[in-house]
Amino acid sequence: MAQVRQLRQKIRSVKSTAKITRAQEMIATSRIVKAQQAVAASKPYADQITQALSALVSHHVGVDHPLLHEQPTDNRSAVLIVTSDSGFCGAYNVNVIREAEALIKRLREQGREPVPYVIGNKGITWYRFRDRQIQETWSGFTDRPDFASAERIGRRMTDDFLKTDAEGGVGEIHVVYTEFVSMLTQEVRVTRLMPLEIQESSTLEGKVPPAYDFEPSAQAALDLLLPNYVESRIFHMLLQSAASYQASKQRAMKSATDNANDLVEVYTRQMNQVRQAMITQEISEIVGGADALADSGGE
């Protein structure tokens, strides 16, 4: 009976866990749609500002900005690492940190000094637990990014890029984040954010780029658009990471729920086997006792 009670307790415990993981799976499933909609909503603005900057830089000779140039005298390289605030998402954070550590190793081999900037409690905890120096941290918004947070991050990264090494600045900025490809596929990306590399939008392939008039001047427009471009790119990366996090969480929680249900079946089967063995033993004892009484009566 003691073994049966233990198995029943295990079954109740696993069923309770399955209820929690199932609830988390449903929450992630509902949020994936909103996260995908947010990514889609940010795309038109990102395309338009990219087109405007590409036209400005390509067709206006003489315009210039420090964000467009290499800074060979600055030996420090910023690594902006985008993780999540919460767990229950499988290998999502592990993959990002692994890729970030590989990038940090490559930068050191090139003779540069990596400087981590970390987004998300999971990444912050990982680096602090290992007593690793972090230049700046941000958290509390990774599952639902807002532009205000991206703006704060963008301003800090831009300010540090414009500083010299002696002032605590960096010569280049890399971002490690997770791109949402599909519900089943999320890929970790490493992108150099600064110096800026303006990329033509895919929507312009095979088309004549639109003509722009910049007021009051092309240089003034460049000074205004470049910081906004940096912030919009960071915001887009945060939205991609948020969608990837929800997809990873949904898949991990579904796997956990399925494993819990399988474990309940195993424990139930074991309990039934124990009960059958107990019943068989009781029947054997009854039959044995009856045979003993019959033998004693016959004597």
C-alpha positions as a printed NumPy array, in Angstrom:
array([[  0.   ,   0.   ,   0.   ],
       [  2.869,   2.38 ,   0.731],
       [  4.163,   2.044,  -2.832],
       [  0.691,   2.677,  -4.244],
       [  0.346,   5.836,  -2.133],
       [  3.72 ,   7.084,  -3.353],
       [  2.762,   6.513,  -6.981],
       [ -0.583,   8.26 ,  -6.494],
       [  1.232,  11.239,  -4.96 ],
       [  3.628,  11.355,  -7.923],
       [  0.7  ,  11.244, -10.363],
       [ -1.017,  14.155,  -8.615],
       [  2.226,  16.149,  -8.611],
       [  2.905,  15.54 , -12.308],
       [ -0.698,  16.39 , -13.23 ],
       [ -0.366,  19.693, -11.354],
       [  2.82 ,  20.448, -13.286],
       [  1.082,  19.582, -16.549],
       [ -1.682,  22.087, -15.768],
       [  0.916,  24.836, -15.259],
       [  2.843,  24.047, -18.45 ],
       [ -0.403,  23.806, -20.419],
       [ -1.462,  27.235, -19.152],
       [  1.94 ,  28.695, -20.093],
       [  1.647,  27.108, -23.537],
       [ -1.76 ,  28.708, -24.109],
       [ -0.496,  32.119, -22.949],
       [  2.492,  31.932, -25.31 ],
       [  0.255,  30.821, -28.179],
       [ -2.028,  33.827, -27.703],
       [  0.903,  36.247, -27.524],
       [  2.682,  34.948, -30.619],
       [  0.004,  36.421, -32.871],
       [  0.339,  39.853, -31.253],
       [  4.12 ,  39.664, -31.47 ],
       [  3.965,  38.827, -35.182],
       [  1.537,  41.694, -35.755],
       [  3.936,  44.064, -33.986],
       [  6.806,  42.939, -36.236],
       [  4.654,  43.422, -39.33 ],
       [  3.485,  46.852, -38.147],
       [  7.065,  48.072, -37.665],
       [  8.188,  47.   , -41.138],
       [  6.685,  49.879, -43.225],
       [  8.394,  52.534, -41.095],
       [ 11.689,  50.638, -41.199],
       [ 11.447,  50.342, -44.999],
       [ 10.649,  54.032, -45.467],
       [ 13.435,  55.357, -43.237],
       [ 15.901,  52.962, -44.898],
       [ 14.847,  54.192, -48.342],
       [ 15.168,  57.828, -47.301],
       [ 18.64 ,  57.336, -45.8  ],
       [ 19.826,  55.308, -48.775],
       [ 18.693,  58.042, -51.147],
       [ 20.258,  60.745, -48.982],
       [ 23.642,  59.067, -48.653],
       [ 23.744,  57.897, -52.28 ],
       [ 22.629,  61.069, -54.078],
       [ 23.876,  63.928, -51.911],
       [ 27.603,  64.306, -52.191],
       [ 29.157,  66.081, -49.243],
       [ 26.752,  65.012, -46.502],
       [ 28.561,  63.324, -43.656],
       [ 27.995,  62.008, -40.139],
       [ 30.255,  60.335, -37.527],
       [ 27.939,  57.311, -37.338],
       [ 28.851,  56.427, -40.934],
       [ 32.606,  56.132, -40.361],
       [ 34.958,  53.586, -38.874],
       [ 36.809,  54.628, -35.728],
       [ 40.136,  52.783, -35.95 ],
       [ 41.559,  54.537, -32.887],
       [ 38.847,  53.048, -30.632],
       [ 39.837,  49.524, -29.619],
       [ 36.66 ,  48.659, -27.685],
       [ 33.765,  46.772, -29.292],
       [ 30.274,  46.84 , -27.802],
       [ 28.239,  43.619, -27.866],
       [ 24.515,  44.228, -27.306],
       [ 23.004,  40.898, -26.174],
       [ 19.203,  40.493, -26.366],
       [ 17.851,  37.815, -23.994],
       [ 14.496,  37.426, -22.209],
       [ 13.289,  38.477, -18.78 ],
       [ 11.601,  35.11 , -18.113],
       [ 12.4  ,  31.467, -18.654],
       [ 10.294,  28.457, -19.716],
       [ 11.575,  28.965, -23.265],
       [ 13.853,  26.014, -23.927],
       [ 17.265,  26.873, -25.395],
       [ 16.285,  30.406, -26.465],
       [ 18.586,  32.259, -24.046],
       [ 21.313,  29.606, -24.146],
       [ 21.63 ,  29.961, -27.923],
       [ 21.88 ,  33.756, -27.729],
       [ 24.516,  33.686, -24.976],
       [ 26.493,  30.97 , -26.775],
       [ 26.606,  33.071, -29.959],
       [ 27.517,  36.185, -27.973],
       [ 30.389,  34.362, -26.27 ],
       [ 31.632,  33.138, -29.648],
       [ 31.559,  36.726, -30.942],
       [ 33.405,  37.97 , -27.845],
       [ 36.071,  35.324, -28.404],
       [ 36.495,  36.361, -32.071],
       [ 36.815,  40.017, -31.112],
       [ 39.536,  39.21 , -28.576],
       [ 41.399,  37.191, -31.195],
       [ 41.289,  40.308, -33.401],
       [ 42.919,  42.311, -30.622],
       [ 39.768,  44.194, -29.619],
       [ 38.264,  44.591, -26.154],
       [ 34.633,  43.355, -26.006],
       [ 32.214,  45.371, -23.851],
       [ 28.892,  43.594, -23.089],
       [ 25.581,  45.461, -22.963],
       [ 22.812,  43.089, -21.871],
       [ 19.031,  43.211, -22.362],
       [ 16.856,  40.808, -20.326],
       [ 17.073,  39.391, -16.805],
       [ 18.272,  35.98 , -17.986],
       [ 21.348,  37.386, -19.679],
       [ 22.01 ,  39.801, -16.804],
       [ 21.841,  36.948, -14.283],
       [ 24.129,  34.75 , -16.406],
       [ 26.881,  37.378, -16.626],
       [ 26.612,  38.55 , -13.037],
       [ 26.711,  35.002, -11.692],
       [ 30.061,  34.595, -13.444],
       [ 31.319,  37.984, -12.193],
       [ 31.547,  39.312, -15.733],
       [ 31.687,  43.06 , -16.199],
       [ 28.615,  44.571, -17.89 ],
       [ 28.638,  48.108, -19.259],
       [ 24.849,  48.629, -19.12 ],
       [ 21.693,  46.562, -18.568],
       [ 18.008,  46.91 , -19.492],
       [ 15.101,  44.682, -18.468],
       [ 11.366,  44.512, -17.851],
       [ 10.097,  44.804, -21.428],
       [ 11.538,  41.935, -23.474],
       [  8.261,  40.045, -23.945],
       [  6.429,  43.23 , -25.038],
       [  8.972,  45.754, -26.345],
       [  8.013,  49.408, -26.673],
       [  9.687,  52.097, -28.752],
       [ 10.554,  54.152, -25.671],
       [ 12.805,  51.338, -24.453],
       [ 14.416,  50.999, -27.887],
       [ 14.943,  54.767, -27.891],
       [ 16.775,  54.653, -24.542],
       [ 18.983,  51.83 , -25.726],
       [ 19.668,  53.518, -29.064],
       [ 20.644,  56.801, -27.449],
       [ 23.038,  55.094, -25.048],
       [ 24.675,  53.073, -27.817],
       [ 24.973,  56.142, -30.067],
       [ 26.471,  58.248, -27.277],
       [ 29.046,  55.571, -26.446],
       [ 29.957,  55.177, -30.117],
       [ 30.637,  58.901, -30.446],
       [ 32.939,  58.863, -27.396],
       [ 36.621,  58.033, -27.515],
       [ 38.257,  55.125, -25.703],
       [ 39.538,  57.515, -23.047],
       [ 35.957,  58.677, -22.439],
       [ 34.679,  55.111, -22.157],
       [ 33.421,  54.898, -25.731],
       [ 33.428,  52.078, -28.274],
       [ 34.619,  51.863, -31.863],
       [ 31.936,  49.495, -33.146],
       [ 28.667,  47.962, -31.969],
       [ 27.409,  44.434, -32.613],
       [ 23.954,  43.114, -31.732],
       [ 23.161,  39.464, -30.932],
       [ 19.432,  38.752, -31.159],
       [ 17.002,  36.072, -32.345],
       [ 15.154,  36.485, -35.628],
       [ 11.659,  35.04 , -35.978],
       [ 11.574,  32.97 , -39.183],
       [  8.526,  30.806, -38.468],
       [  6.743,  29.089, -35.603],
       [  9.231,  26.236, -35.833],
       [ 12.372,  28.188, -36.729],
       [ 14.084,  31.013, -34.846],
       [ 17.668,  31.863, -35.743],
       [ 20.263,  33.754, -33.714],
       [ 21.687,  36.669, -35.692],
       [ 24.846,  38.74 , -35.211],
       [ 24.558,  42.194, -36.808],
       [ 26.957,  45.112, -36.783],
       [ 24.885,  48.131, -35.823],
       [ 27.628,  50.787, -35.955],
       [ 29.334,  52.08 , -37.992],
       [ 26.077,  52.16 , -39.946],
       [ 25.727,  50.182, -43.112],
       [ 22.618,  51.466, -44.869],
       [ 20.982,  48.573, -46.703],
       [ 18.512,  48.996, -49.525],
       [ 15.092,  47.585, -48.681],
       [ 14.034,  44.446, -50.535],
       [ 10.84 ,  46.26 , -51.576],
       [ 12.906,  48.408, -53.967],
       [ 14.399,  45.527, -55.917],
       [ 13.823,  46.117, -59.619],
       [ 12.156,  49.503, -58.982],
       [ 13.225,  53.095, -59.374],
       [ 13.869,  54.625, -55.929],
       [ 11.604,  57.57 , -55.039],
       [ 12.881,  61.131, -55.256],
       [ 13.248,  63.008, -51.963],
       [ 13.501,  66.695, -51.144],
       [ 15.112,  67.339, -47.765],
       [ 14.279,  70.417, -45.714],
       [ 15.99 ,  72.512, -44.508],
       [ 18.999,  70.655, -45.965],
       [ 20.264,  67.159, -46.675],
       [ 22.82 ,  67.443, -43.857],
       [ 20.183,  68.495, -41.326],
       [ 17.973,  65.607, -42.419],
       [ 20.88 ,  63.199, -42.066],
       [ 21.64 ,  64.441, -38.548],
       [ 18.007,  63.803, -37.601],
       [ 17.366,  60.556, -39.457],
       [ 20.48 ,  58.6  , -38.487],
       [ 19.721,  58.399, -34.723],
       [ 16.087,  57.534, -35.569],
       [ 17.337,  54.849, -37.929],
       [ 19.458,  53.317, -35.168],
       [ 16.52 ,  53.331, -32.746],
       [ 14.156,  51.812, -35.315],
       [ 16.608,  49.003, -36.055],
       [ 16.988,  48.227, -32.355],
       [ 13.199,  48.292, -31.949],
       [ 12.802,  45.886, -34.868],
       [ 15.376,  43.526, -33.326],
       [ 13.554,  43.644, -29.978],
       [ 10.263,  42.801, -31.691],
       [ 11.89 ,  39.92 , -33.561],
       [ 13.364,  38.612, -30.315],
       [ 10.011,  38.909, -28.532],
       [  8.231,  36.902, -31.234],
       [ 11.019,  34.299, -31.148],
       [ 10.762,  34.087, -27.361],
       [  7.016,  33.432, -27.437],
       [  7.443,  30.773, -30.139],
       [ 10.251,  29.083, -28.183],
       [  8.176,  29.226, -24.998],
       [  5.118,  27.732, -26.707],
       [  7.181,  24.884, -28.136],
       [  8.993,  24.231, -24.836],
       [  5.776,  24.249, -22.791],
       [  4.051,  21.916, -25.261],
       [  6.971,  19.508, -24.979],
       [  6.862,  19.747, -21.176],
       [  3.102,  19.074, -21.15 ],
       [  3.491,  16.059, -23.437],
       [  6.312,  14.689, -21.278],
       [  4.213,  15.157, -18.137],
       [  1.287,  13.292, -19.685],
       [  3.626,  10.469, -20.728],
       [  4.999,  10.306, -17.187],
       [  1.473,  10.093, -15.752],
       [  0.818,   7.095, -18.006],
       [  4.028,   5.428, -16.822],
       [  3.201,   5.996, -13.138],
       [ -0.393,   4.816, -13.683],
       [  0.859,   1.646, -15.337],
       [  3.29 ,   1.018, -12.501],
       [  0.544,   1.594,  -9.915],
       [ -1.762,  -0.843, -11.693],
       [  0.995,  -3.446, -11.795],
       [  1.621,  -2.997,  -8.061],
       [ -2.088,  -3.301,  -7.3  ],
       [ -2.386,  -6.42 ,  -9.457],
       [  0.596,  -7.908,  -7.669],
       [ -1.026,  -7.142,  -4.306],
       [ -4.322,  -8.675,  -5.392],
       [ -2.525, -11.766,  -6.738],
       [ -0.618, -12.098,  -3.483],
       [ -3.833, -11.804,  -1.431],
       [ -5.56 , -14.417,  -3.587],
       [ -2.556, -16.703,  -3.245],
       [ -2.623, -16.283,   0.543],
       [ -6.368, -17.01 ,   0.671],
       [ -6.001, -20.074,  -1.52 ],
       [ -3.015, -21.226,   0.475],
       [ -4.927, -20.764,   3.728],
       [ -7.914, -22.661,   2.368],
       [ -5.699, -25.524,   1.233],
       [ -4.047, -25.609,   4.649],
       [ -7.442, -25.799,   6.388],
       [ -8.581, -28.493,   4.011],
       [ -5.462, -30.531,   4.69 ],
       [ -5.778, -30.089,   8.442],
       [ -9.496, -31.078,   8.301],
       [ -8.744, -34.151,   6.275],
       [ -6.314, -35.306,   8.882]])
